[in-house]
Structures are given as C-alpha cells and as structure tokens.
JSON list of C-alpha atoms in Angstrom, two decimals:
[
{"chain": "A", "resi": 428, "resn": "UNK", "atom": "CA", "xyz": [13.69, 53.54, -36.40]},
{"chain": "A", "resi": 429, "resn": "UNK", "atom": "CA", "xyz": [12.40, 50.46, -34.87]},
{"chain": "A", "resi": 430, "resn": "UNK", "atom": "CA", "xyz": [13.58, 47.20, -36.20]},
{"chain": "A", "resi": 431, "resn": "UNK", "atom": "CA", "xyz": [10.98, 44.51, -36.33]},
{"chain": "A", "resi": 432, "resn": "UNK", "atom": "CA", "xyz": [11.70, 40.83, -36.48]},
{"chain": "A", "resi": 433, "resn": "UNK", "atom": "CA", "xyz": [10.26, 39.51, -39.65]},
{"chain": "A", "resi": 434, "resn": "UNK", "atom": "CA", "xyz": [9.11, 35.92, -39.45]},
{"chain": "A", "resi": 435, "resn": "UNK", "atom": "CA", "xyz": [8.97, 33.82, -42.52]},
{"chain": "A", "resi": 436, "resn": "UNK", "atom": "CA", "xyz": [5.68, 32.19, -43.42]},
{"chain": "A", "resi": 437, "resn": "UNK", "atom": "CA", "xyz": [7.34, 29.97, -45.93]},
{"chain": "A", "resi": 438, "resn": "UNK", "atom": "CA", "xyz": [5.53, 26.56, -46.04]},
{"chain": "A", "resi": 439, "resn": "UNK", "atom": "CA", "xyz": [8.79, 24.68, -45.43]},
{"chain": "A", "resi": 440, "resn": "UNK", "atom": "CA", "xyz": [9.53, 26.73, -42.30]},
{"chain": "A", "resi": 441, "resn": "UNK", "atom": "CA", "xyz": [5.99, 26.24, -40.97]},
{"chain": "A", "resi": 442, "resn": "UNK", "atom": "CA", "xyz": [6.28, 22.49, -41.56]},
{"chain": "A", "resi": 443, "resn": "UNK", "atom": "CA", "xyz": [9.60, 22.27, -39.71]},
{"chain": "A", "resi": 444, "resn": "UNK", "atom": "CA", "xyz": [8.31, 24.36, -36.80]},
{"chain": "A", "resi": 445, "resn": "UNK", "atom": "CA", "xyz": [5.20, 22.16, -36.49]},
{"chain": "A", "resi": 446, "resn": "UNK", "atom": "CA", "xyz": [7.33, 19.01, -36.59]},
{"chain": "A", "resi": 447, "resn": "UNK", "atom": "CA", "xyz": [9.65, 20.37, -33.87]},
{"chain": "A", "resi": 448, "resn": "UNK", "atom": "CA", "xyz": [6.71, 21.37, -31.68]},
{"chain": "A", "resi": 449, "resn": "UNK", "atom": "CA", "xyz": [5.10, 17.92, -32.03]},
{"chain": "A", "resi": 450, "resn": "UNK", "atom": "CA", "xyz": [8.40, 16.23, -31.08]},
{"chain": "A", "resi": 451, "resn": "UNK", "atom": "CA", "xyz": [8.60, 18.47, -28.03]},
{"chain": "A", "resi": 452, "resn": "UNK", "atom": "CA", "xyz": [5.04, 17.49, -27.08]},
{"chain": "A", "resi": 453, "resn": "UNK", "atom": "CA", "xyz": [5.88, 13.76, -27.37]},
{"chain": "A", "resi": 454, "resn": "UNK", "atom": "CA", "xyz": [9.01, 14.22, -25.24]},
{"chain": "A", "resi": 455, "resn": "UNK", "atom": "CA", "xyz": [7.11, 16.14, -22.54]},
{"chain": "A", "resi": 456, "resn": "UNK", "atom": "CA", "xyz": [4.36, 13.50, -22.48]},
{"chain": "A", "resi": 457, "resn": "UNK", "atom": "CA", "xyz": [7.00, 10.77, -22.09]},
{"chain": "A", "resi": 458, "resn": "UNK", "atom": "CA", "xyz": [8.67, 12.64, -19.23]},
{"chain": "A", "resi": 459, "resn": "UNK", "atom": "CA", "xyz": [5.27, 13.09, -17.56]},
{"chain": "A", "resi": 460, "resn": "UNK", "atom": "CA", "xyz": [4.38, 9.39, -17.82]},
{"chain": "A", "resi": 461, "resn": "UNK", "atom": "CA", "xyz": [7.82, 8.42, -16.50]},
{"chain": "A", "resi": 462, "resn": "UNK", "atom": "CA", "xyz": [7.41, 10.77, -13.53]},
{"chain": "A", "resi": 463, "resn": "UNK", "atom": "CA", "xyz": [4.02, 9.23, -12.69]},
{"chain": "A", "resi": 464, "resn": "UNK", "atom": "CA", "xyz": [5.51, 5.72, -12.84]},
{"chain": "A", "resi": 465, "resn": "UNK", "atom": "CA", "xyz": [8.42, 6.68, -10.57]},
{"chain": "A", "resi": 466, "resn": "UNK", "atom": "CA", "xyz": [6.02, 8.31, -8.12]},
{"chain": "A", "resi": 467, "resn": "UNK", "atom": "CA", "xyz": [3.87, 5.16, -7.93]},
{"chain": "A", "resi": 468, "resn": "UNK", "atom": "CA", "xyz": [6.91, 2.91, -7.44]},
{"chain": "A", "resi": 469, "resn": "UNK", "atom": "CA", "xyz": [8.27, 5.22, -4.75]},
{"chain": "A", "resi": 470, "resn": "UNK", "atom": "CA", "xyz": [4.91, 5.26, -2.95]},
{"chain": "A", "resi": 471, "resn": "UNK", "atom": "CA", "xyz": [4.69, 1.45, -3.02]},
{"chain": "A", "resi": 472, "resn": "UNK", "atom": "CA", "xyz": [8.23, 0.83, -1.82]},
{"chain": "A", "resi": 473, "resn": "UNK", "atom": "CA", "xyz": [8.84, 3.62, 0.67]},
{"chain": "A", "resi": 474, "resn": "UNK", "atom": "CA", "xyz": [5.45, 4.64, 2.05]},
{"chain": "A", "resi": 475, "resn": "UNK", "atom": "CA", "xyz": [4.72, 3.36, 5.56]},
{"chain": "A", "resi": 476, "resn": "UNK", "atom": "CA", "xyz": [1.17, 2.63, 4.39]},
{"chain": "A", "resi": 477, "resn": "UNK", "atom": "CA", "xyz": [2.16, 0.33, 1.54]},
{"chain": "A", "resi": 478, "resn": "UNK", "atom": "CA", "xyz": [1.65, -3.41, 1.87]},
{"chain": "A", "resi": 479, "resn": "UNK", "atom": "CA", "xyz": [5.38, -4.01, 1.27]},
{"chain": "A", "resi": 480, "resn": "UNK", "atom": "CA", "xyz": [6.36, -1.70, 4.10]},
{"chain": "A", "resi": 481, "resn": "UNK", "atom": "CA", "xyz": [3.82, -3.22, 6.50]},
{"chain": "A", "resi": 482, "resn": "UNK", "atom": "CA", "xyz": [5.01, -6.72, 5.57]},
{"chain": "A", "resi": 483, "resn": "UNK", "atom": "CA", "xyz": [8.66, -5.80, 6.15]},
{"chain": "A", "resi": 484, "resn": "UNK", "atom": "CA", "xyz": [8.11, -4.14, 9.54]},
{"chain": "A", "resi": 485, "resn": "UNK", "atom": "CA", "xyz": [5.80, -6.87, 10.81]},
{"chain": "A", "resi": 486, "resn": "UNK", "atom": "CA", "xyz": [8.23, -9.59, 9.69]},
{"chain": "A", "resi": 487, "resn": "UNK", "atom": "CA", "xyz": [11.02, -7.82, 11.60]},
{"chain": "A", "resi": 488, "resn": "UNK", "atom": "CA", "xyz": [8.80, -7.71, 14.71]},
{"chain": "A", "resi": 489, "resn": "UNK", "atom": "CA", "xyz": [8.09, -11.42, 14.38]},
{"chain": "A", "resi": 490, "resn": "UNK", "atom": "CA", "xyz": [11.75, -12.31, 13.84]},
{"chain": "A", "resi": 491, "resn": "UNK", "atom": "CA", "xyz": [12.79, -10.32, 16.95]},
{"chain": "A", "resi": 492, "resn": "UNK", "atom": "CA", "xyz": [10.21, -11.88, 19.28]},
{"chain": "A", "resi": 493, "resn": "UNK", "atom": "CA", "xyz": [11.95, -14.49, 21.49]},
{"chain": "A", "resi": 494, "resn": "UNK", "atom": "CA", "xyz": [8.83, -16.69, 21.66]},
{"chain": "A", "resi": 495, "resn": "UNK", "atom": "CA", "xyz": [8.69, -16.89, 17.86]},
{"chain": "A", "resi": 496, "resn": "UNK", "atom": "CA", "xyz": [12.41, -17.61, 17.63]},
{"chain": "A", "resi": 497, "resn": "UNK", "atom": "CA", "xyz": [12.08, -20.32, 20.30]},
{"chain": "A", "resi": 498, "resn": "UNK", "atom": "CA", "xyz": [9.09, -21.95, 18.60]},
{"chain": "A", "resi": 499, "resn": "UNK", "atom": "CA", "xyz": [10.17, -21.81, 14.96]},
{"chain": "A", "resi": 500, "resn": "UNK", "atom": "CA", "xyz": [13.96, -21.89, 15.19]},
{"chain": "A", "resi": 501, "resn": "UNK", "atom": "CA", "xyz": [16.40, -19.66, 13.36]},
{"chain": "A", "resi": 502, "resn": "UNK", "atom": "CA", "xyz": [16.77, -18.39, 10.68]},
{"chain": "A", "resi": 503, "resn": "UNK", "atom": "CA", "xyz": [13.21, -17.21, 10.10]},
{"chain": "A", "resi": 504, "resn": "UNK", "atom": "CA", "xyz": [12.03, -16.26, 6.64]},
{"chain": "A", "resi": 505, "resn": "UNK", "atom": "CA", "xyz": [8.70, -14.87, 5.45]},
{"chain": "A", "resi": 506, "resn": "UNK", "atom": "CA", "xyz": [6.77, -15.48, 2.26]},
{"chain": "A", "resi": 507, "resn": "UNK", "atom": "CA", "xyz": [3.35, -15.15, 0.64]},
{"chain": "A", "resi": 508, "resn": "UNK", "atom": "CA", "xyz": [0.90, -17.71, -0.68]},
{"chain": "A", "resi": 509, "resn": "UNK", "atom": "CA", "xyz": [2.32, -20.75, -2.45]},
{"chain": "A", "resi": 510, "resn": "UNK", "atom": "CA", "xyz": [1.10, -21.95, -5.81]},
{"chain": "A", "resi": 511, "resn": "UNK", "atom": "CA", "xyz": [0.70, -25.61, -6.72]},
{"chain": "A", "resi": 512, "resn": "UNK", "atom": "CA", "xyz": [4.13, -25.51, -8.32]},
{"chain": "A", "resi": 513, "resn": "UNK", "atom": "CA", "xyz": [5.73, -24.36, -5.06]},
{"chain": "A", "resi": 514, "resn": "UNK", "atom": "CA", "xyz": [6.28, -20.77, -6.15]},
{"chain": "A", "resi": 515, "resn": "UNK", "atom": "CA", "xyz": [5.67, -18.07, -3.59]},
{"chain": "A", "resi": 516, "resn": "UNK", "atom": "CA", "xyz": [3.46, -15.22, -4.63]},
{"chain": "A", "resi": 517, "resn": "UNK", "atom": "CA", "xyz": [2.57, -11.87, -3.16]},
{"chain": "A", "resi": 518, "resn": "UNK", "atom": "CA", "xyz": [1.51, -11.47, 0.43]},
{"chain": "A", "resi": 519, "resn": "UNK", "atom": "CA", "xyz": [-2.26, -11.61, 0.86]},
{"chain": "A", "resi": 520, "resn": "UNK", "atom": "CA", "xyz": [-3.60, -8.23, 1.99]},
{"chain": "A", "resi": 521, "resn": "UNK", "atom": "CA", "xyz": [-6.80, -6.23, 1.96]},
{"chain": "A", "resi": 522, "resn": "UNK", "atom": "CA", "xyz": [-7.37, -2.50, 2.35]},
{"chain": "A", "resi": 523, "resn": "UNK", "atom": "CA", "xyz": [-10.89, -1.65, 3.50]},
{"chain": "A", "resi": 524, "resn": "UNK", "atom": "CA", "xyz": [-12.84, 1.17, 5.10]},
{"chain": "A", "resi": 525, "resn": "UNK", "atom": "CA", "xyz": [-15.28, 0.92, 8.00]},
{"chain": "A", "resi": 526, "resn": "UNK", "atom": "CA", "xyz": [-17.07, 3.90, 9.55]},
{"chain": "A", "resi": 527, "resn": "UNK", "atom": "CA", "xyz": [-14.81, 6.26, 7.60]},
{"chain": "A", "resi": 528, "resn": "UNK", "atom": "CA", "xyz": [-11.60, 4.69, 9.00]},
{"chain": "A", "resi": 529, "resn": "UNK", "atom": "CA", "xyz": [-9.09, 2.87, 6.78]},
{"chain": "A", "resi": 530, "resn": "UNK", "atom": "CA", "xyz": [-7.91, -0.59, 7.77]},
{"chain": "A", "resi": 531, "resn": "UNK", "atom": "CA", "xyz": [-5.37, -3.05, 6.41]},
{"chain": "A", "resi": 532, "resn": "UNK", "atom": "CA", "xyz": [-5.60, -6.79, 6.99]},
{"chain": "A", "resi": 533, "resn": "UNK", "atom": "CA", "xyz": [-2.72, -9.06, 6.00]},
{"chain": "A", "resi": 534, "resn": "UNK", "atom": "CA", "xyz": [-1.78, -12.73, 6.14]},
{"chain": "A", "resi": 535, "resn": "UNK", "atom": "CA", "xyz": [1.55, -14.31, 5.27]},
{"chain": "A", "resi": 536, "resn": "UNK", "atom": "CA", "xyz": [3.70, -17.25, 6.29]},
{"chain": "A", "resi": 537, "resn": "UNK", "atom": "CA", "xyz": [6.94, -17.58, 8.21]},
{"chain": "A", "resi": 538, "resn": "UNK", "atom": "CA", "xyz": [9.21, -20.57, 8.50]},
{"chain": "A", "resi": 539, "resn": "UNK", "atom": "CA", "xyz": [12.09, -21.41, 10.78]},
{"chain": "A", "resi": 540, "resn": "UNK", "atom": "CA", "xyz": [14.36, -24.41, 11.02]},
{"chain": "A", "resi": 541, "resn": "UNK", "atom": "CA", "xyz": [11.83, -26.38, 13.15]},
{"chain": "A", "resi": 542, "resn": "UNK", "atom": "CA", "xyz": [8.30, -25.21, 12.33]},
{"chain": "A", "resi": 543, "resn": "UNK", "atom": "CA", "xyz": [6.13, -22.99, 10.19]},
{"chain": "A", "resi": 544, "resn": "UNK", "atom": "CA", "xyz": [3.54, -20.43, 11.17]},
{"chain": "A", "resi": 545, "resn": "UNK", "atom": "CA", "xyz": [0.97, -18.05, 9.74]},
{"chain": "A", "resi": 546, "resn": "UNK", "atom": "CA", "xyz": [1.15, -14.35, 10.60]},
{"chain": "A", "resi": 547, "resn": "UNK", "atom": "CA", "xyz": [-2.16, -12.50, 10.89]},
{"chain": "A", "resi": 548, "resn": "UNK", "atom": "CA", "xyz": [-2.31, -8.74, 11.34]},
{"chain": "A", "resi": 549, "resn": "UNK", "atom": "CA", "xyz": [-4.70, -5.87, 11.10]},
{"chain": "A", "resi": 550, "resn": "UNK", "atom": "CA", "xyz": [-3.81, -2.20, 11.14]},
{"chain": "A", "resi": 551, "resn": "UNK", "atom": "CA", "xyz": [-5.96, 0.87, 11.63]},
{"chain": "A", "resi": 552, "resn": "UNK", "atom": "CA", "xyz": [-5.25, 4.37, 10.31]},
{"chain": "A", "resi": 553, "resn": "UNK", "atom": "CA", "xyz": [-4.82, 6.88, 13.14]},
{"chain": "A", "resi": 554, "resn": "UNK", "atom": "CA", "xyz": [-5.56, 10.63, 13.18]},
{"chain": "A", "resi": 555, "resn": "UNK", "atom": "CA", "xyz": [-2.12, 11.44, 11.73]},
{"chain": "A", "resi": 556, "resn": "UNK", "atom": "CA", "xyz": [-2.69, 9.17, 8.73]},
{"chain": "A", "resi": 557, "resn": "UNK", "atom": "CA", "xyz": [-0.29, 6.45, 9.90]},
{"chain": "A", "resi": 558, "resn": "UNK", "atom": "CA", "xyz": [-1.22, 2.82, 10.49]},
{"chain": "A", "resi": 559, "resn": "UNK", "atom": "CA", "xyz": [-1.21, 1.36, 14.02]},
{"chain": "A", "resi": 560, "resn": "UNK", "atom": "CA", "xyz": [-1.40, -2.33, 14.78]},
{"chain": "A", "resi": 561, "resn": "UNK", "atom": "CA", "xyz": [-4.79, -3.51, 15.93]},
{"chain": "A", "resi": 562, "resn": "UNK", "atom": "CA", "xyz": [-3.37, -7.02, 16.30]},
{"chain": "A", "resi": 563, "resn": "UNK", "atom": "CA", "xyz": [-0.35, -9.03, 15.21]},
{"chain": "A", "resi": 564, "resn": "UNK", "atom": "CA", "xyz": [-0.05, -12.71, 16.02]},
{"chain": "A", "resi": 565, "resn": "UNK", "atom": "CA", "xyz": [1.58, -15.90, 14.76]},
{"chain": "A", "resi": 566, "resn": "UNK", "atom": "CA", "xyz": [-0.44, -19.09, 14.53]},
{"chain": "A", "resi": 567, "resn": "UNK", "atom": "CA", "xyz": [1.91, -22.08, 14.64]},
{"chain": "A", "resi": 568, "resn": "UNK", "atom": "CA", "xyz": [1.31, -25.05, 12.36]},
{"chain": "A", "resi": 569, "resn": "UNK", "atom": "CA", "xyz": [1.30, -27.67, 15.07]},
{"chain": "A", "resi": 570, "resn": "UNK", "atom": "CA", "xyz": [-1.42, -29.49, 16.97]},
{"chain": "A", "resi": 571, "resn": "UNK", "atom": "CA", "xyz": [-3.08, -27.80, 18.76]},
{"chain": "A", "resi": 572, "resn": "UNK", "atom": "CA", "xyz": [-2.50, -24.66, 16.75]},
{"chain": "A", "resi": 573, "resn": "UNK", "atom": "CA", "xyz": [-0.70, -22.55, 19.33]},
{"chain": "A", "resi": 574, "resn": "UNK", "atom": "CA", "xyz": [-0.86, -18.78, 18.96]},
{"chain": "A", "resi": 575, "resn": "UNK", "atom": "CA", "xyz": [1.86, -16.28, 19.85]},
{"chain": "A", "resi": 576, "resn": "UNK", "atom": "CA", "xyz": [0.34, -12.84, 20.33]},
{"chain": "A", "resi": 577, "resn": "UNK", "atom": "CA", "xyz": [2.94, -10.20, 19.52]},
{"chain": "A", "resi": 578, "resn": "UNK", "atom": "CA", "xyz": [0.68, -7.16, 19.70]},
{"chain": "A", "resi": 579, "resn": "UNK", "atom": "CA", "xyz": [-3.00, -6.85, 20.59]},
{"chain": "A", "resi": 580, "resn": "UNK", "atom": "CA", "xyz": [-4.64, -3.43, 20.77]},
{"chain": "A", "resi": 581, "resn": "UNK", "atom": "CA", "xyz": [-8.23, -4.57, 20.24]},
{"chain": "A", "resi": 582, "resn": "UNK", "atom": "CA", "xyz": [-9.10, -3.54, 23.80]},
{"chain": "A", "resi": 583, "resn": "UNK", "atom": "CA", "xyz": [-7.35, -0.17, 23.54]},
{"chain": "A", "resi": 584, "resn": "UNK", "atom": "CA", "xyz": [-9.78, 2.61, 24.46]},
{"chain": "A", "resi": 585, "resn": "UNK", "atom": "CA", "xyz": [-8.06, 5.07, 22.09]},
{"chain": "A", "resi": 586, "resn": "UNK", "atom": "CA", "xyz": [-8.88, 2.87, 19.12]},
{"chain": "A", "resi": 587, "resn": "UNK", "atom": "CA", "xyz": [-12.63, 3.08, 19.99]},
{"chain": "A", "resi": 588, "resn": "UNK", "atom": "CA", "xyz": [-13.56, -0.50, 19.26]},
{"chain": "A", "resi": 589, "resn": "UNK", "atom": "CA", "xyz": [-16.87, -1.57, 20.73]},
{"chain": "A", "resi": 590, "resn": "UNK", "atom": "CA", "xyz": [-16.33, -5.24, 20.02]},
{"chain": "A", "resi": 591, "resn": "UNK", "atom": "CA", "xyz": [-12.70, -6.39, 20.29]},
{"chain": "A", "resi": 592, "resn": "UNK", "atom": "CA", "xyz": [-13.23, -9.41, 18.04]},
{"chain": "A", "resi": 593, "resn": "UNK", "atom": "CA", "xyz": [-15.29, -7.58, 15.46]},
{"chain": "A", "resi": 594, "resn": "UNK", "atom": "CA", "xyz": [-14.62, -9.28, 12.13]},
{"chain": "A", "resi": 595, "resn": "UNK", "atom": "CA", "xyz": [-15.62, -7.65, 8.87]}
]
C-alpha cells in the first residue's frame, strides 16, 4: 500500500500558509533591494571608473608632484565647489560620450599652506574599459595664472585625437 500525504484544505490552514508565503515574499524583496543598494555603493566607491576613485587618484598624483608641492606648500588638501556658507560640496564632474567613446571631465580645488589651485582633468575610456588621462593640470590662483601640467596625452597618436584642444 502506498501512503499518500493528505493535505488539509481547512480555511484556517490556507490562511496561515498564505500569510507565511506573503511574509517570505516581503523578506525576499527586502533582501533584493538591499543587495542592489550595496552593489551601487560598491560600484561608486571601489570602481576605477567612479568619480570618487578618479578624484582620489588624481589628487594623489597632484600631491606627489614636486612642482605642485613647491608652488602650493604642504600639506595639500583637495575639495569640491564651495557654497556661499563656506561648505564644500561634491567635486564637479561630467560623464559624456563622443563618437561612441566615453569621457570624464572633472574640476576640483586644491590648497596648500601658501596658495590655492584648480585641478582640471579629462579622461578617455580605452579599449579595455578603463579610463586613461587625456590631460591633468593645476591652474594656480596667482597672477598670471600659472599652469602646472602633470599629464598631457592630447597629442598621443594612440588616443586618435585630430584636434588636441578639442573642447566639447
């Protein structure tokens, strides 16, 4: 003889099973939303293409350059746009696409013990999907506005730029 499992179709049992299934659905949806949020935060903080990562690596390059250290003085700190109240906001950046190639343009400020400067940079996505500097320079806030060029690849033949000073 075969024994069959007999399931109860009692209304109370059906109600409890439905309630349990709906709770499970809510929990799974919550876990899914949390996973998406963690993924986005991870991408923003640890991806080499994120604006935070580009800002951090370019600031390190600026702080290591002896000409920048000599002009601004140490310690050097970086920051974004200032509001009228003196608070420093996010770093100004722009992702854009030209001829099917992704670019990133960024501007932020650095300050040493003697002077301040504005960092300008543009990056271009290479064939591997990583960003390479097209240019990185510091414009000092003095008169005349001296410029310290840290990296300039606008004339690089591999980057295929027809006009080195092509501004979008």
